[in-house]
Short mmCIF file of C-alpha atoms in Angstrom, two decimals:
data_model
loop_
_atom_site.label_atom_id
_atom_site.label_comp_id
_atom_site.label_asym_id
_atom_site.label_seq_id
_atom_site.Cartn_x
_atom_site.Cartn_y
_atom_site.Cartn_z
CA UNK A 1 87.74 33.70 139.51
CA UNK A 2 84.89 32.68 140.79
CA UNK A 3 84.34 30.29 144.25
CA UNK A 4 82.36 29.17 147.11
CA UNK A 5 78.79 27.67 147.42
CA UNK A 6 74.94 28.28 147.16
CA UNK A 7 72.41 26.32 148.95
CA UNK A 8 69.99 24.66 147.24
CA UNK A 9 67.32 27.91 146.29
CA UNK A 10 70.06 30.16 145.85
CA UNK A 11 71.52 29.80 142.16
CA UNK A 12 70.41 32.86 140.90
CA UNK A 13 72.35 34.94 143.33
CA UNK A 14 75.84 33.48 141.73
CA UNK A 15 74.86 33.76 138.66
CA UNK A 16 74.28 37.92 139.57
CA UNK A 17 78.11 37.45 141.51
CA UNK A 18 79.37 36.26 137.76
CA UNK A 19 77.61 38.67 135.93
CA UNK A 20 79.40 41.14 138.11
CA UNK A 21 82.57 40.39 136.54
CA UNK A 22 81.33 39.47 133.25
CA UNK A 23 79.60 42.64 132.55
CA UNK A 24 80.24 45.11 135.05
CA UNK A 25 84.42 45.10 135.21
CA UNK A 26 84.58 43.90 139.34
CA UNK A 27 87.62 43.11 140.15
CA UNK A 28 87.63 41.42 142.87
CA UNK A 29 84.74 41.08 145.00
CA UNK A 30 82.52 38.57 147.67
CA UNK A 31 78.98 38.14 148.76
CA UNK A 32 77.41 36.30 151.58
CA UNK A 33 73.89 35.42 153.38
CA UNK A 34 72.36 33.44 156.13
CA UNK A 35 69.44 32.75 156.54
CA UNK A 36 67.16 31.67 160.32
CA UNK A 37 71.05 32.24 161.12
CA UNK A 38 72.37 29.65 158.76
CA UNK A 39 74.67 30.86 155.33
CA UNK A 40 73.08 29.85 152.08
CA UNK A 41 75.57 32.06 150.55
CA UNK A 42 79.09 32.03 150.37
CA UNK A 43 81.48 33.69 146.90
CA UNK A 44 84.40 34.94 146.40
CA UNK A 45 86.06 36.13 142.98
CA UNK A 46 88.64 37.56 141.20
CA UNK A 47 91.93 40.03 142.04
CA UNK A 48 92.78 40.75 145.54
CA UNK A 49 95.51 42.51 144.71
CA UNK A 50 96.09 44.36 141.55
CA UNK A 51 100.04 45.42 141.76
CA UNK A 52 100.87 41.43 142.20
CA UNK A 53 97.96 39.39 140.82
CA UNK A 54 96.92 38.11 143.96
CA UNK A 55 93.59 36.25 143.76
CA UNK A 56 90.81 36.97 146.00
CA UNK A 57 90.20 33.63 148.26
CA UNK A 58 88.26 32.52 150.62
CA UNK A 59 90.59 34.32 152.96
CA UNK A 60 90.20 37.62 152.16
CA UNK A 61 89.93 40.58 153.91
CA UNK A 62 88.41 43.91 152.78
CA UNK A 63 88.13 47.48 153.90
CA UNK A 64 84.37 48.69 153.91
CA UNK A 65 84.32 51.86 155.33
CA UNK A 66 81.38 53.35 156.39
CA UNK A 67 79.99 49.75 157.29
CA UNK A 68 82.02 49.82 160.17
CA UNK A 69 79.02 52.09 161.68
CA UNK A 70 76.30 48.97 162.69
CA UNK A 71 79.38 47.12 164.35
CA UNK A 72 80.40 50.42 166.58
CA UNK A 73 76.57 51.18 166.67
CA UNK A 74 76.17 47.35 168.16
CA UNK A 75 78.31 48.26 170.67
CA UNK A 76 76.80 51.67 171.80
CA UNK A 77 73.18 49.53 172.10
CA UNK A 78 74.59 46.69 174.13
CA UNK A 79 75.31 49.64 177.06
CA UNK A 80 72.07 50.64 176.04
CA UNK A 81 70.89 47.39 177.26
CA UNK A 82 73.16 46.93 179.68
CA UNK A 83 71.68 50.01 181.70
CA UNK A 84 75.08 51.69 181.40
CA UNK A 85 73.83 54.04 178.61
CA UNK A 86 70.24 55.76 177.42
CA UNK A 87 70.04 57.58 173.86
CA UNK A 88 68.55 60.23 175.39
CA UNK A 89 71.33 60.72 177.37
CA UNK A 90 72.66 63.67 176.25
CA UNK A 91 76.74 62.74 175.53
CA UNK A 92 78.07 65.77 177.84
CA UNK A 93 77.12 63.94 181.13
CA UNK A 94 79.13 61.07 180.17
CA UNK A 95 82.41 63.38 178.52
CA UNK A 96 82.56 66.75 180.05
CA UNK A 97 84.39 69.05 177.72
CA UNK A 98 82.07 67.85 174.52
CA UNK A 99 79.66 70.11 176.42
CA UNK A 100 81.62 73.46 175.23
CA UNK A 101 80.06 75.90 172.57
CA UNK A 102 76.63 75.23 172.93
CA UNK A 103 76.50 71.65 172.57
CA UNK A 104 75.17 70.38 176.31
CA UNK A 105 72.36 69.24 174.47
CA UNK A 106 73.43 66.55 172.38
CA UNK A 107 72.53 63.59 172.76
CA UNK A 108 72.97 60.25 171.97
CA UNK A 109 70.40 59.92 169.81
CA UNK A 110 71.72 63.13 168.05
CA UNK A 111 74.71 61.31 167.42
CA UNK A 112 73.71 57.99 166.94
CA UNK A 113 71.63 59.34 163.78
CA UNK A 114 74.07 62.40 161.93
CA UNK A 115 72.17 64.95 163.90
CA UNK A 116 74.19 66.40 165.36
CA UNK A 117 75.77 69.23 163.73
CA UNK A 118 79.19 67.98 163.74
CA UNK A 119 79.89 67.36 160.14
CA UNK A 120 82.73 68.64 159.84
CA UNK A 121 86.35 69.25 161.52
CA UNK A 122 87.36 72.91 161.07
CA UNK A 123 90.92 72.39 162.64
CA UNK A 124 92.01 69.82 159.57
CA UNK A 125 92.53 66.34 159.47
CA UNK A 126 96.32 66.25 159.88
CA UNK A 127 95.26 63.74 163.01
CA UNK A 128 93.17 61.48 160.92
CA UNK A 129 94.40 58.93 162.58
CA UNK A 130 94.43 60.60 166.33
CA UNK A 131 91.68 59.66 167.93
CA UNK A 132 92.80 61.88 171.78
CA UNK A 133 93.40 64.77 168.98
CA UNK A 134 89.80 64.28 167.29
CA UNK A 135 87.91 64.12 169.93
CA UNK A 136 89.36 67.01 171.31
CA UNK A 137 89.04 69.23 167.93
CA UNK A 138 85.39 67.68 167.76
CA UNK A 139 84.69 68.35 171.23
CA UNK A 140 85.73 72.39 171.62
CA UNK A 141 83.96 73.14 167.63
CA UNK A 142 80.81 74.49 167.91
CA UNK A 143 78.45 73.05 166.02
CA UNK A 144 77.55 74.50 162.69
CA UNK A 145 74.32 77.80 162.36
CA UNK A 146 73.66 75.87 159.08
CA UNK A 147 70.32 74.67 159.13
CA UNK A 148 71.32 72.39 156.92
CA UNK A 149 73.93 70.11 159.20
CA UNK A 150 70.75 69.67 161.35
CA UNK A 151 71.14 66.62 159.54
CA UNK A 152 74.28 65.93 157.10
CA UNK A 153 75.81 62.73 156.97
CA UNK A 154 78.84 62.58 159.67
CA UNK A 155 80.59 60.32 157.75
CA UNK A 156 83.91 60.20 160.04
CA UNK A 157 83.13 62.76 162.76
CA UNK A 158 79.98 60.38 163.85
CA UNK A 159 83.57 57.53 164.47
CA UNK A 160 85.52 59.84 166.81
CA UNK A 161 81.77 60.74 169.03
CA UNK A 162 81.06 57.41 169.49
CA UNK A 163 84.69 56.15 170.09
CA UNK A 164 84.95 58.19 172.44
CA UNK A 165 81.73 57.92 174.07
CA UNK A 166 82.47 53.84 174.58
CA UNK A 167 85.72 54.85 176.21
CA UNK A 168 84.44 57.56 178.64
CA UNK A 169 80.94 55.00 180.16
CA UNK A 170 83.13 51.43 178.95
CA UNK A 171 87.39 51.74 179.39
CA UNK A 172 87.12 50.29 175.72
CA UNK A 173 88.14 52.29 172.57
CA UNK A 174 85.22 50.59 169.79
CA UNK A 175 87.83 48.07 168.47
CA UNK A 176 87.95 46.81 172.02
CA UNK A 177 84.74 46.47 173.41
CA UNK A 178 83.44 44.82 169.03
CA UNK A 179 86.36 42.25 169.49
CA UNK A 180 85.72 41.53 173.12
CA UNK A 181 81.90 41.88 172.64
CA UNK A 182 80.77 41.03 169.64
CA UNK A 183 83.71 39.17 167.36
CA UNK A 184 85.45 36.64 169.78
CA UNK A 185 81.88 35.51 171.56
CA UNK A 186 80.03 34.57 167.81
CA UNK A 187 83.20 34.13 166.05
CA UNK A 188 83.44 36.81 163.06
CA UNK A 189 86.10 37.73 160.61
CA UNK A 190 85.17 41.35 161.70
CA UNK A 191 87.99 43.69 162.95
CA UNK A 192 87.01 47.35 163.60
CA UNK A 193 91.34 48.31 162.90
CA UNK A 194 92.88 45.48 161.23
CA UNK A 195 95.69 42.75 163.80
CA UNK A 196 98.57 43.74 162.02
CA UNK A 197 99.90 40.13 161.47
CA UNK A 198 96.28 39.56 158.97
CA UNK A 199 97.67 42.85 157.11
CA UNK A 200 98.89 40.51 154.47
CA UNK A 201 95.27 39.19 153.88
CA UNK A 202 94.17 42.49 153.17
CA UNK A 203 93.10 43.60 149.31
CA UNK A 204 94.76 46.76 147.78
CA UNK A 205 92.03 49.10 147.15
CA UNK A 206 91.62 50.28 143.80
CA UNK A 207 89.17 54.10 142.38
CA UNK A 208 89.29 53.91 138.39
CA UNK A 209 89.56 57.43 137.29
CA UNK A 210 86.82 60.21 137.89
CA UNK A 211 85.74 58.23 141.11
CA UNK A 212 87.23 60.31 143.69
CA UNK A 213 87.63 64.30 142.97
CA UNK A 214 88.99 67.28 144.81
CA UNK A 215 86.46 70.21 142.59
CA UNK A 216 86.16 73.14 144.56
CA UNK A 217 82.59 74.11 146.10
CA UNK A 218 81.52 77.12 146.27
CA UNK A 219 79.10 76.32 148.40
CA UNK A 220 80.85 77.04 151.51
CA UNK A 221 78.94 74.35 153.93
CA UNK A 222 80.02 71.34 151.37
CA UNK A 223 83.83 73.00 151.12
CA UNK A 224 83.93 72.29 154.53
CA UNK A 225 81.56 68.52 154.92
CA UNK A 226 84.20 67.94 152.19
CA UNK A 227 85.39 63.34 152.95
CA UNK A 228 89.15 64.25 152.94
CA UNK A 229 89.21 59.83 152.51
CA UNK A 230 87.21 60.33 148.84
CA UNK A 231 90.23 63.04 147.29
CA UNK A 232 92.96 62.31 144.56
CA UNK A 233 95.74 60.13 146.19
CA UNK A 234 93.36 59.35 149.37
CA UNK A 235 94.40 55.50 147.69
CA UNK A 236 97.62 55.86 149.36
CA UNK A 237 95.60 55.08 153.00
CA UNK A 238 93.13 53.53 152.41
CA UNK A 239 96.28 50.52 151.57
CA UNK A 240 98.71 51.73 154.31
CA UNK A 241 99.39 50.08 157.52
CA UNK A 242 98.73 53.18 159.85
CA UNK A 243 95.06 53.17 157.85
CA UNK A 244 94.49 49.41 158.40
CA UNK A 245 95.43 49.70 162.14
CA UNK A 246 93.72 52.74 162.89
CA UNK A 247 89.93 51.30 164.45
CA UNK A 248 88.24 54.74 162.96
CA UNK A 249 85.17 53.84 164.21
CA UNK A 250 83.26 55.04 161.84
CA UNK A 251 85.09 53.73 158.72
CA UNK A 252 88.01 51.87 159.69
CA UNK A 253 86.20 48.18 159.67
CA UNK A 254 87.86 44.91 157.96
CA UNK A 255 85.68 42.09 156.88
CA UNK A 256 85.28 38.70 155.07
CA UNK A 257 81.97 38.81 153.56
CA UNK A 258 80.24 35.70 155.01
CA UNK A 259 81.49 37.70 159.21
CA UNK A 260 79.45 39.97 158.20
CA UNK A 261 76.36 38.33 157.14
CA UNK A 262 77.08 36.54 160.58
CA UNK A 263 76.89 39.52 161.98
CA UNK A 264 73.92 40.59 161.12
CA UNK A 265 72.43 37.62 161.89
CA UNK A 266 73.69 37.44 165.45
CA UNK A 267 71.08 40.74 165.60
CA UNK A 268 67.82 39.36 164.03
CA UNK A 269 68.21 35.66 165.85
CA UNK A 270 70.51 33.10 166.97
CA UNK A 271 73.46 31.98 165.49
CA UNK A 272 74.88 28.27 166.84
CA UNK A 273 72.75 29.18 170.05
CA UNK A 274 74.23 33.33 170.67
CA UNK A 275 72.86 36.49 170.12
CA UNK A 276 74.42 39.38 171.70
CA UNK A 277 71.81 42.21 171.15
CA UNK A 278 67.62 41.47 172.64
CA UNK A 279 65.16 41.26 170.30
CA UNK A 280 63.66 44.36 172.05
CA UNK A 281 67.29 46.35 172.06
CA UNK A 282 66.85 45.70 167.51
CA UNK A 283 63.93 46.50 167.54
CA UNK A 284 65.36 49.54 169.69
CA UNK A 285 67.93 49.94 167.07
CA UNK A 286 65.41 50.24 164.04
CA UNK A 287 63.66 52.80 165.36
CA UNK A 288 62.49 55.99 163.43
CA UNK A 289 64.96 58.87 164.99
CA UNK A 290 65.44 60.53 161.88
CA UNK A 291 63.99 61.73 157.83
CA UNK A 292 64.56 63.85 155.31
CA UNK A 293 66.71 64.87 152.55
CA UNK A 294 70.83 65.52 153.57
CA UNK A 295 71.98 68.32 151.91
CA UNK A 296 75.24 67.18 150.47
CA UNK A 297 73.96 64.61 147.44
CA UNK A 298 69.82 65.80 147.79
CA UNK A 299 69.03 62.33 148.86
CA UNK A 300 66.57 60.80 151.02
CA UNK A 301 68.36 59.37 154.54
CA UNK A 302 66.80 57.59 157.34
CA UNK A 303 68.63 56.46 160.04
CA UNK A 304 67.77 55.18 163.58
CA UNK A 305 70.42 53.76 166.42
CA UNK A 306 73.44 54.29 164.15
CA UNK A 307 71.81 51.96 161.11
CA UNK A 308 70.60 52.84 158.15
CA UNK A 309 67.22 52.53 157.36
CA UNK A 310 64.33 51.36 154.48
CA UNK A 311 64.20 54.33 151.68
CA UNK A 312 62.05 54.19 148.17
CA UNK A 313 65.72 52.93 145.25
CA UNK A 314 67.64 52.24 148.96
CA UNK A 315 70.99 50.61 148.11
CA UNK A 316 69.66 47.79 151.59
CA UNK A 317 67.45 45.74 148.96
CA UNK A 318 63.98 46.44 148.85
CA UNK A 319 62.32 44.84 151.64
CA UNK A 320 60.52 47.58 153.59
CA UNK A 321 62.55 46.13 156.61
CA UNK A 322 65.43 46.20 155.42
CA UNK A 323 68.41 47.73 158.39
CA UNK A 324 72.30 48.11 158.10
CA UNK A 325 74.42 50.56 156.43
CA UNK A 326 76.36 50.38 153.20
CA UNK A 327 79.72 51.80 152.48
CA UNK A 328 82.02 53.97 150.49
CA UNK A 329 82.39 53.22 146.70
CA UNK A 330 79.66 50.12 147.32
CA UNK A 331 80.45 47.40 150.53
CA UNK A 332 76.87 46.47 151.35
CA UNK A 333 75.15 45.43 154.63
CA UNK A 334 72.48 44.33 156.04
CA UNK A 335 69.47 42.68 157.24
CA UNK A 336 65.90 41.75 156.02
CA UNK A 337 64.08 41.08 159.35
CA UNK A 338 60.87 39.73 157.64
CA UNK A 339 62.59 37.75 155.20
CA UNK A 340 65.09 35.91 157.95
CA UNK A 341 68.03 36.93 155.39
CA UNK A 342 70.88 38.86 156.19
CA UNK A 343 73.66 39.86 153.43
CA UNK A 344 77.46 41.86 152.63
CA UNK A 345 78.52 42.83 149.88
CA UNK A 346 82.27 43.49 149.63
CA UNK A 347 84.89 44.93 147.27
CA UNK A 348 88.06 46.47 146.23
CA UNK A 349 87.06 48.48 143.00
CA UNK A 350 84.75 51.52 144.67
CA UNK A 351 82.79 53.24 142.62
CA UNK A 352 80.09 56.00 142.27
CA UNK A 353 76.02 55.75 142.62
CA UNK A 354 74.07 54.86 141.73
CA UNK A 355 76.53 51.52 141.32
CA UNK A 356 74.54 48.28 140.23
CA UNK A 357 76.75 45.97 141.30
CA UNK A 358 75.30 45.30 145.26
CA UNK A 359 72.11 45.83 143.83
CA UNK A 360 71.80 43.59 141.24
CA UNK A 361 73.04 41.17 143.90
CA UNK A 362 69.94 42.17 146.30
CA UNK A 363 67.85 41.16 143.77
CA UNK A 364 69.33 37.84 142.99
CA UNK A 365 68.71 37.04 146.98
CA UNK A 366 65.72 38.59 147.04
CA UNK A 367 63.60 35.99 144.33
CA UNK A 368 65.88 33.38 145.00
CA UNK A 369 65.01 31.14 148.65
#
């Protein structure tokens, strides 16, 4: 069931990966890590498609939901590095329509750190895969006046805001920008929106009974902020050709684990002599913008410029300089700069938190080397 390899000193990670299958019912998964810009772990195994029995192999590609936000954030940061934008700029400077309904003061920093007060789309999600329609809805929408929305996770709306910024400034979509500025130069098996000729390599995602719920909230704010991709039957959307191709900048990324580990390796050092973002830009990305309790799930959340930062009990591991971005259902991607280690965990069976699968792997990685 399990294949791949580990460098000398990293055997504990392979053991932990095997235990996830033997003890925690893992369906299909991959885990990869880099150290000092070189691969040290590359593991995969299990079932990619439970309907056909297709196994997870070296080339299997996995949807990572909000792990995509780290990729899109890197696109904005490259524009900052080039002097095209500043994090202190108002979004309406580049997207004038966004200034409607009292949003002229919203900055790029606010958007990247989930402070735009637009965590849901009041017009609804019927056109979820149509960027132009959804961006227009958000441009016209008034920011929420509920105090809790001042720092609330923008699970899907974050992507339409960031993608529209990139389109207005650069002329390319986030999907195109990332491919041309990161994926191709660095040789990454990472995509925001999966090319149709690669759909056959993607897994079939599965949600066990009870993971996706649609219980009504008496709290209007929580009812409005319901994620339309996390309700019963959403697997049909996740596994559809249309969703795979859409390129949603918040939740539409696909990758191999080795591709994501290599991406983060390029942020904290050189990979094969290449580095896209300078150390100064990465430090800017990791600078804390906002810390607080996320009202939807009641836990601490700390954000830099689009990247999650370390908090006690973080899904990014114990090192206090950890940064990256996790995805709904369990996927986990990031870096420990002081350890010169980067990592990625991908899986096709989604679960709710707390989920021991990624933490078991990160604990083993931390003790290895």
